[in-house]
XYZ file of C-alpha atoms in Angstrom:
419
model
C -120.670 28.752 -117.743
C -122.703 26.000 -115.809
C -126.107 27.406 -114.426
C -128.943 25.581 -111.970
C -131.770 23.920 -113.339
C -135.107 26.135 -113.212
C -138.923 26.072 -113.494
C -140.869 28.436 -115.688
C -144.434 28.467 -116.289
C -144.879 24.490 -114.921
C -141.490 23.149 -117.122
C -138.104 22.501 -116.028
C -135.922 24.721 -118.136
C -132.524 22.620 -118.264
C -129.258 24.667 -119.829
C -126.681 22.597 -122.154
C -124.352 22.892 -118.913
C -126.730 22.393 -116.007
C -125.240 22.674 -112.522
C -126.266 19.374 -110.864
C -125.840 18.969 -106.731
C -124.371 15.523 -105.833
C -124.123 13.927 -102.611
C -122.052 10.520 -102.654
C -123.383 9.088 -99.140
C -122.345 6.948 -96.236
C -120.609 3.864 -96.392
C -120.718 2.232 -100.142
C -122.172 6.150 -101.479
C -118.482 7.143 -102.577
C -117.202 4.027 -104.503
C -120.748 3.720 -105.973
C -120.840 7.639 -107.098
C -117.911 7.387 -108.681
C -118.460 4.668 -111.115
C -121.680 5.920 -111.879
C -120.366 9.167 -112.518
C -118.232 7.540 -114.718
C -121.106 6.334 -117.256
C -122.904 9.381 -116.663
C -119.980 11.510 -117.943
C -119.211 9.319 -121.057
C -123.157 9.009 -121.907
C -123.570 12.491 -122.246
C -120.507 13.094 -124.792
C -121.167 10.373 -126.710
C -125.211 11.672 -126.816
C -124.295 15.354 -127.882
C -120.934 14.885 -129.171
C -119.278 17.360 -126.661
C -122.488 20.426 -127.166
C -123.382 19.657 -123.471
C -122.321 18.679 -120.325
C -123.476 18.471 -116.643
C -121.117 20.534 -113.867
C -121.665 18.174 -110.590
C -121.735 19.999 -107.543
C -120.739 18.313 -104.526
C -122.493 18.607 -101.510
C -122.388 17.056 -97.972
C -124.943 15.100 -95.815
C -124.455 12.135 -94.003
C -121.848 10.552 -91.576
C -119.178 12.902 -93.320
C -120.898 15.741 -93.235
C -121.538 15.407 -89.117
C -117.991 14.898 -88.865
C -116.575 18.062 -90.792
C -119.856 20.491 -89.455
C -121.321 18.596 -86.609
C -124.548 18.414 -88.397
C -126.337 15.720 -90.213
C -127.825 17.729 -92.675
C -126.089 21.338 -92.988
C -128.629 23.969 -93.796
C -126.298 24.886 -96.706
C -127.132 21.514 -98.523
C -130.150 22.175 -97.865
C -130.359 25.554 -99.636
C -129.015 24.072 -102.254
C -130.729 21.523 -102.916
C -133.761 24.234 -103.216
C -132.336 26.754 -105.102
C -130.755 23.773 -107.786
C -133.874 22.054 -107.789
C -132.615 18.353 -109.293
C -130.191 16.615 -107.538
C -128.572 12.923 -106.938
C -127.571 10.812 -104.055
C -125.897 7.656 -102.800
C -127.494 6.304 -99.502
C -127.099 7.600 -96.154
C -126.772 6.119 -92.326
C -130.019 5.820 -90.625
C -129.141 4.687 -86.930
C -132.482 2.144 -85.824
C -134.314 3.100 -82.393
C -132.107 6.111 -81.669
C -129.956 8.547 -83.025
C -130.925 11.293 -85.976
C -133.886 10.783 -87.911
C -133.736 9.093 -91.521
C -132.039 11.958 -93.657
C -134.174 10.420 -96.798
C -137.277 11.103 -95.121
C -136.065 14.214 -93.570
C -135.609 15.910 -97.215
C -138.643 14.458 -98.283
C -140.249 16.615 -95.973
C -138.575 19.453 -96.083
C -138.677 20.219 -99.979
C -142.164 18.128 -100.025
C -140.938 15.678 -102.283
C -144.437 13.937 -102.491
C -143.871 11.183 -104.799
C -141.351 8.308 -104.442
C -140.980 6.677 -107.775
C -139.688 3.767 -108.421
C -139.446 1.861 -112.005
C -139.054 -1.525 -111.763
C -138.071 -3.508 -114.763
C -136.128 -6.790 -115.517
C -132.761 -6.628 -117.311
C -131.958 -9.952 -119.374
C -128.908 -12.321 -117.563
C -129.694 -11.039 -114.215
C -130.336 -13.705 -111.752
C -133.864 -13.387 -109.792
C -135.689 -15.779 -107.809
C -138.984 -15.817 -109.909
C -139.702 -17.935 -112.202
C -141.055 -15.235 -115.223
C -139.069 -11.981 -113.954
C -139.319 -10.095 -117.576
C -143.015 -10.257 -116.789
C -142.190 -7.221 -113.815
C -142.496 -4.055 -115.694
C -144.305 -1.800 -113.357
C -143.981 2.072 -112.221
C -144.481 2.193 -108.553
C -145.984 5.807 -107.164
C -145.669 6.075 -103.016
C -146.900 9.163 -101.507
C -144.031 10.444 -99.343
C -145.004 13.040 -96.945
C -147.875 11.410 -94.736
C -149.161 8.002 -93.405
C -146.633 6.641 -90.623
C -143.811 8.443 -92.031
C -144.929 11.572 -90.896
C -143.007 10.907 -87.687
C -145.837 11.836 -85.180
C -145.251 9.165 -81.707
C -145.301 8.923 -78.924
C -143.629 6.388 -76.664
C -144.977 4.250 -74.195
C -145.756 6.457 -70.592
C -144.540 10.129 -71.501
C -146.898 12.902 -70.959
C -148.053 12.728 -74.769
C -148.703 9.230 -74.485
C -151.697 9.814 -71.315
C -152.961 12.976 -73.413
C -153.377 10.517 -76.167
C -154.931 7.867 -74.035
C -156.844 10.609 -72.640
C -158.398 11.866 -75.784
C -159.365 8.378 -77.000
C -161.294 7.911 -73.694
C -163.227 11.469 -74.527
C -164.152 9.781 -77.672
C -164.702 6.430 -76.368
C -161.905 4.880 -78.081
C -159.935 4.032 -75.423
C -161.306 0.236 -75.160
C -159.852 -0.458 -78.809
C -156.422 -0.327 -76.818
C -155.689 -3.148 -75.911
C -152.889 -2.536 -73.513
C -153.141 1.083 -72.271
C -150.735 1.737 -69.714
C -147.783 0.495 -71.778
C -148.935 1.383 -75.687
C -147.012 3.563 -78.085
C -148.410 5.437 -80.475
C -148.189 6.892 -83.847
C -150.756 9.131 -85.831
C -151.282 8.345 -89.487
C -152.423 11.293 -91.396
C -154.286 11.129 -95.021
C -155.350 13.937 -96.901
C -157.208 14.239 -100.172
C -154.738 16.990 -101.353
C -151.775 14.104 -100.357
C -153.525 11.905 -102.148
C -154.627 13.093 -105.300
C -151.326 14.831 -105.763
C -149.673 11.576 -105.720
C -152.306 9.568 -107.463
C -152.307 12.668 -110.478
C -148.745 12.149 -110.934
C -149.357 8.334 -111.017
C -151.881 8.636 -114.075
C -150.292 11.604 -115.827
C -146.875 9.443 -115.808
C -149.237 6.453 -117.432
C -150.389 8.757 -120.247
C -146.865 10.241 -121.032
C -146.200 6.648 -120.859
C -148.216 5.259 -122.942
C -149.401 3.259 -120.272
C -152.804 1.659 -119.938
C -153.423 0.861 -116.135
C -152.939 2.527 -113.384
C -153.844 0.396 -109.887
C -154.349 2.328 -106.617
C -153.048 -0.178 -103.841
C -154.393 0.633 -100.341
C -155.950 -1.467 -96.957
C -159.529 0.472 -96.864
C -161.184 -2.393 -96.452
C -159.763 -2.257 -92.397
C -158.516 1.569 -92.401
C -161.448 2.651 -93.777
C -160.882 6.488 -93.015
C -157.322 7.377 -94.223
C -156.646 4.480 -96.701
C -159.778 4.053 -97.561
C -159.975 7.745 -98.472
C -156.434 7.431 -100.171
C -158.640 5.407 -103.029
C -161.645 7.250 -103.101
C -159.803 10.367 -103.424
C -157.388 9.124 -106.178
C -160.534 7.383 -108.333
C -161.669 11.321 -107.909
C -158.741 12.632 -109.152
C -159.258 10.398 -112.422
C -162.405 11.876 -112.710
C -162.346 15.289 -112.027
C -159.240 16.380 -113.788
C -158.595 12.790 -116.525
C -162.199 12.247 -117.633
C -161.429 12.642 -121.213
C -158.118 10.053 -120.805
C -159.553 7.444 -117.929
C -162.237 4.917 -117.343
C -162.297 4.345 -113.600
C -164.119 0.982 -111.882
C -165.729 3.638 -109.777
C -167.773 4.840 -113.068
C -167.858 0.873 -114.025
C -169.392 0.057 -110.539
C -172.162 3.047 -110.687
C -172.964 1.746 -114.725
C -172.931 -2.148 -113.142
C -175.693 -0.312 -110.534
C -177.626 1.724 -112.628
C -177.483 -0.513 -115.896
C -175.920 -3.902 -115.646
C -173.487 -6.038 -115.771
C -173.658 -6.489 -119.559
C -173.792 -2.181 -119.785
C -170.770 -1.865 -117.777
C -168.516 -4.442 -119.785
C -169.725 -2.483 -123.154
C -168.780 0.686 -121.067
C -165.289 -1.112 -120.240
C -164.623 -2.079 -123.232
C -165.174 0.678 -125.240
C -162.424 2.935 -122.559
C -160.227 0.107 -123.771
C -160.965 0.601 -127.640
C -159.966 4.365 -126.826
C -156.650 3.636 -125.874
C -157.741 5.245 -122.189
C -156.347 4.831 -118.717
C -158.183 2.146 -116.829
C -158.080 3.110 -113.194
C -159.213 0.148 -110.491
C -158.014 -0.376 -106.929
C -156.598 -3.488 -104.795
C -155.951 -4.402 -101.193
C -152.512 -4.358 -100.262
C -152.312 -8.039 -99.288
C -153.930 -9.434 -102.368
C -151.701 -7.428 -104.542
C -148.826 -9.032 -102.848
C -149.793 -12.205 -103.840
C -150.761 -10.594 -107.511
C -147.176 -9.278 -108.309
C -146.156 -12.755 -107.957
C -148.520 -14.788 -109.789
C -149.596 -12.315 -112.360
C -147.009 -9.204 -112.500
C -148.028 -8.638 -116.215
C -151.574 -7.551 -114.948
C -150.085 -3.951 -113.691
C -148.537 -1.253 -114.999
C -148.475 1.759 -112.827
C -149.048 1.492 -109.282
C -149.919 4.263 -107.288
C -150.008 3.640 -103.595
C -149.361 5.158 -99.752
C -145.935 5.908 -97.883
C -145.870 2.545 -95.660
C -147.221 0.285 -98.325
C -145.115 1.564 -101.203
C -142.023 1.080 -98.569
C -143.311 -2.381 -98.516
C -144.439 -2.970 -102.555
C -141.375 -1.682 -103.769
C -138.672 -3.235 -102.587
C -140.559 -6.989 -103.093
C -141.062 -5.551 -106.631
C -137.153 -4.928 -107.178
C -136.489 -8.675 -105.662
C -138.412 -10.278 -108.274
C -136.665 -8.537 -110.960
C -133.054 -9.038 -109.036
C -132.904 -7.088 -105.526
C -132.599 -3.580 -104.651
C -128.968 -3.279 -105.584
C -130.181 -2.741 -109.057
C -133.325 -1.027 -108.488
C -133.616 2.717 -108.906
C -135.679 5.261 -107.297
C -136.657 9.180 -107.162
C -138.639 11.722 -104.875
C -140.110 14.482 -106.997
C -142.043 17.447 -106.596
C -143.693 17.511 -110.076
C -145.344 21.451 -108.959
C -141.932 22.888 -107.496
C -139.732 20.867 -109.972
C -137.688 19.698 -107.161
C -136.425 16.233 -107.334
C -134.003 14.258 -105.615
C -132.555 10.834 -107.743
C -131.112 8.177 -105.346
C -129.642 5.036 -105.201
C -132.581 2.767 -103.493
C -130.787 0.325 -101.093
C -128.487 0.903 -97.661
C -125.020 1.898 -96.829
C -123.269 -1.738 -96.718
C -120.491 -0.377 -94.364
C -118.941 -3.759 -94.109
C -118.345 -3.431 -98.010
C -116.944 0.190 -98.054
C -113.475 0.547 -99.175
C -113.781 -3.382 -101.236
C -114.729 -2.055 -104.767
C -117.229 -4.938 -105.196
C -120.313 -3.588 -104.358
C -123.177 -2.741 -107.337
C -123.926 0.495 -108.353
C -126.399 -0.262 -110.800
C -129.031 1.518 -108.416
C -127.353 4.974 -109.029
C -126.438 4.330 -112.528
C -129.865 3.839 -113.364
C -131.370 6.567 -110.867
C -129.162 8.887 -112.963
C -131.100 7.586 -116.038
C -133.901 8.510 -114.201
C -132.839 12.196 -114.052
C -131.553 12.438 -117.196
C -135.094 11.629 -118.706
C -136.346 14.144 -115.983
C -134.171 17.167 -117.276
C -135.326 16.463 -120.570
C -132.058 14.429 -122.055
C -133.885 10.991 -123.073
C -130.721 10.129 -125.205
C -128.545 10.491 -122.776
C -130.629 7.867 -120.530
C -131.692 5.534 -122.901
C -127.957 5.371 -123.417
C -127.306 4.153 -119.917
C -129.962 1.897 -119.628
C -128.707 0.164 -123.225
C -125.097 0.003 -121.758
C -126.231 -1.262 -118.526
C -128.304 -4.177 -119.888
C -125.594 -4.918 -122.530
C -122.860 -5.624 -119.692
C -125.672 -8.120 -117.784
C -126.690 -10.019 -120.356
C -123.352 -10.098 -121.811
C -122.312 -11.171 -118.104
C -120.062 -8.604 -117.208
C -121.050 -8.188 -113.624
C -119.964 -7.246 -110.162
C -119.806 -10.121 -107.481
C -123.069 -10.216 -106.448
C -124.363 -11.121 -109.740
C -122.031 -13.710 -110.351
C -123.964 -16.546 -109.987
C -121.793 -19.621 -111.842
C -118.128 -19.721 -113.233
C -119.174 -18.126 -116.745
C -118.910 -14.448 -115.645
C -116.491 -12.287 -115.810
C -116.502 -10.296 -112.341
C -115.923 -6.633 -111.891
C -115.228 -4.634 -109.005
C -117.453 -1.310 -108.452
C -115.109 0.932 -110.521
C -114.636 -1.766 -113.060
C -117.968 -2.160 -113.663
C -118.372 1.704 -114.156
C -115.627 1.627 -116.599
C -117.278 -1.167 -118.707
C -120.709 0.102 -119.322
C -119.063 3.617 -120.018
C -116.864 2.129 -122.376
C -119.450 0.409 -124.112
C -121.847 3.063 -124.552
């Protein structure tokens, strides 16, 4: 008999027939689901010959789940998705200006899934517009439940607006506004306990790893108070709670200060020698121009909501777009953890069994790993790189006449088959 996933004593306690919530999604989420499904299903038999097996659970959200219940987001998903802790996803409609909020964000809030992670890697054969894409092998670590995401405006002339305006004029603020009468307004919020949260995860997923770097990617040098805090708080979090397995360029710069130059290279290099964690910082922009030139240079980046929005998704493009780019939100206290499929709903593709689902393939790899089944995900990510390079691809990877070309299901099919 299938049973949920649970956490005991900090560890998620996975049974050989977990009970796994599933949600396939708006637009693209159903054809994509089930040929990912498909490869899910055979990589776990073939793994454990039959001993173990996942019991999906479907549950609704989205523009089908409005239709049948009226509502978005039915509290019974919801409970669900608590009670079940791990589930998976296909993407969801988020209408732009109006409408219902972004579902994504809404259950990142709700079950405080603080950290959006997102491995980006390149798979040989697939076409990216870089020049060295196999140099992109970087975990990305976005804080998910403050900064601009938090969802706290206020638009142009409504009664929250003027108390706003009024409060920065009771703090002599209100000349930084440039346009009073008709601004907007939206409160970023940054906490330490955010923060460090987010950048712990970061640097305990480098050690686990077997990672060396981890690169905190912020704009304090303008925000001074809330991003600016975001890396002072995270190069605390190294050394409070990692001081035996980090060396941070905070304890570089105070050696550099107190010492040297020539002290704090010997200090440097010497973390190295030890195998630990170097921890150093970057402004946003310049790391921009970074992952481009010199992607080789990071390894684990840990960073805030509206930057790692940002970071991310360039990331994926170097290595060959979102469509192939997987993604989680996890709550590594509660266990909870939501695995998703990383790009939109491509309506004007549903129902054409052409679209990708590498995405959700891999974001199941992703969980697999999570639950504790690495075979079963190294599996997938082998069978998935096999049908690339052997150029067995849907459409959008088809980029001259020596591919063969598979439809969504058909693609499904071929990395399952060739497990």
């Amino acid at each position: 008999m299938s049973q949920p996933i649970t956490m005991q004593a900090g560890h998620l306690q996975t049974p050989d027939e977990p009970q796994i919530p599933y949600i396939q999604g708006d637009g693209i989420g159903p054809e994509i689901w089930a040929a990912a499904r498909l490869v899910f299903d055979a990589a776990v038999k073939k793994a454990y010959a039959g001993k173990r097996q996942v019991d999906w659970l479907p549950l609704q959200a989205g523009e089908a789940a409005f239709a049948d219940t009226g509502s978005w987001l039915p509290e019974e998903t919801v409970a669900t998705l608590k009670s079940h802790l791990v589930a998976i996803k296909g993407p969801f409609t988020t209408p732009v200006g109006e409408g219902h909020r972004s579902i994504n964000v809404t259950l990142r809030q709700m079950l405080d899934l603080y950290a959006c992670y997102r491995p980006v890697q390149y798979f040989t054969g697939t076409p990216a517009p870089v020049v060295h894409p196999e140099r992109v092998n970087i975990d990305v670590f976005r804080e998910n439940t403050e900064d601009i995401y938090a969802g706290i405006e206020a638009a142009a002339g409504t009664p929250e607006a003027n108390a706003w305006l009024a409060l920065l004029a009771n703090q002599n603020q209100l000349s930084k506004v440039r346009f009073p009468n008709t601004a907007a307004f939206s409160i970023k919020p940054v906490s330490s306990e955010g923060s460090r949260r987010l950048v712990h995860a970061a640097i305990a997923q480098a050690i686990q790893r077997r990672r060396h770097h981890v690169t905190l990617v912020h704009k304090g040098n303008i925000m001074k108070q809330t991003e600016g805090g975001f890396k002072r708080w995270g190069y605390q979090e190294a050394q409070e709670n990692f001081a035996e397995q980090t060396f941070t360029m905070a304890e570089y710069a105070t050696i550099q200060k107190e010492s040297g130059q020539a002290e704090a290279e010997q200090a440097l290099t010497a973390a190295k020698q030890a195998n630990k964690v170097i921890i150093d910082d970057i402004i946003c922009d310049n790391f921009f121009q970074q992952a481009l030139l010199h992607p080789e240079n990071f390894e684990v980046v840990a960073t805030m909501n509206l930057n790692g929005d940002y970071l991310s998704d360039a990331l994926a493009a170097q290595v060959g777009g979102i469509g192939i780019a997987p993604g989680a939100n996890i709550n590594y206290d509660t266990g909870r953890a939501i695995f998703e499929a990383t790009h939109g709903t491509a309506p004007q593709f549903a129902g054409q069994d052409k679209m990708n689902p590498t995405s959700l393939i891999l974001s199941g790899a992703m969980l697999f790993d999570y639950i504790g089944w690495p075979e079963v995900a190294n599996l997938i990510r082998l069978g998935v790189g096999k049908a690339i390079e052997s150029r067995h691809v849907t459409i959008d990877f088809a980029t001259d006449d020596d591919v063969t070309i598979l439809g969504t299901h058909g693609f499904g099919e071929y990395v399952a088959n060739n497990l």
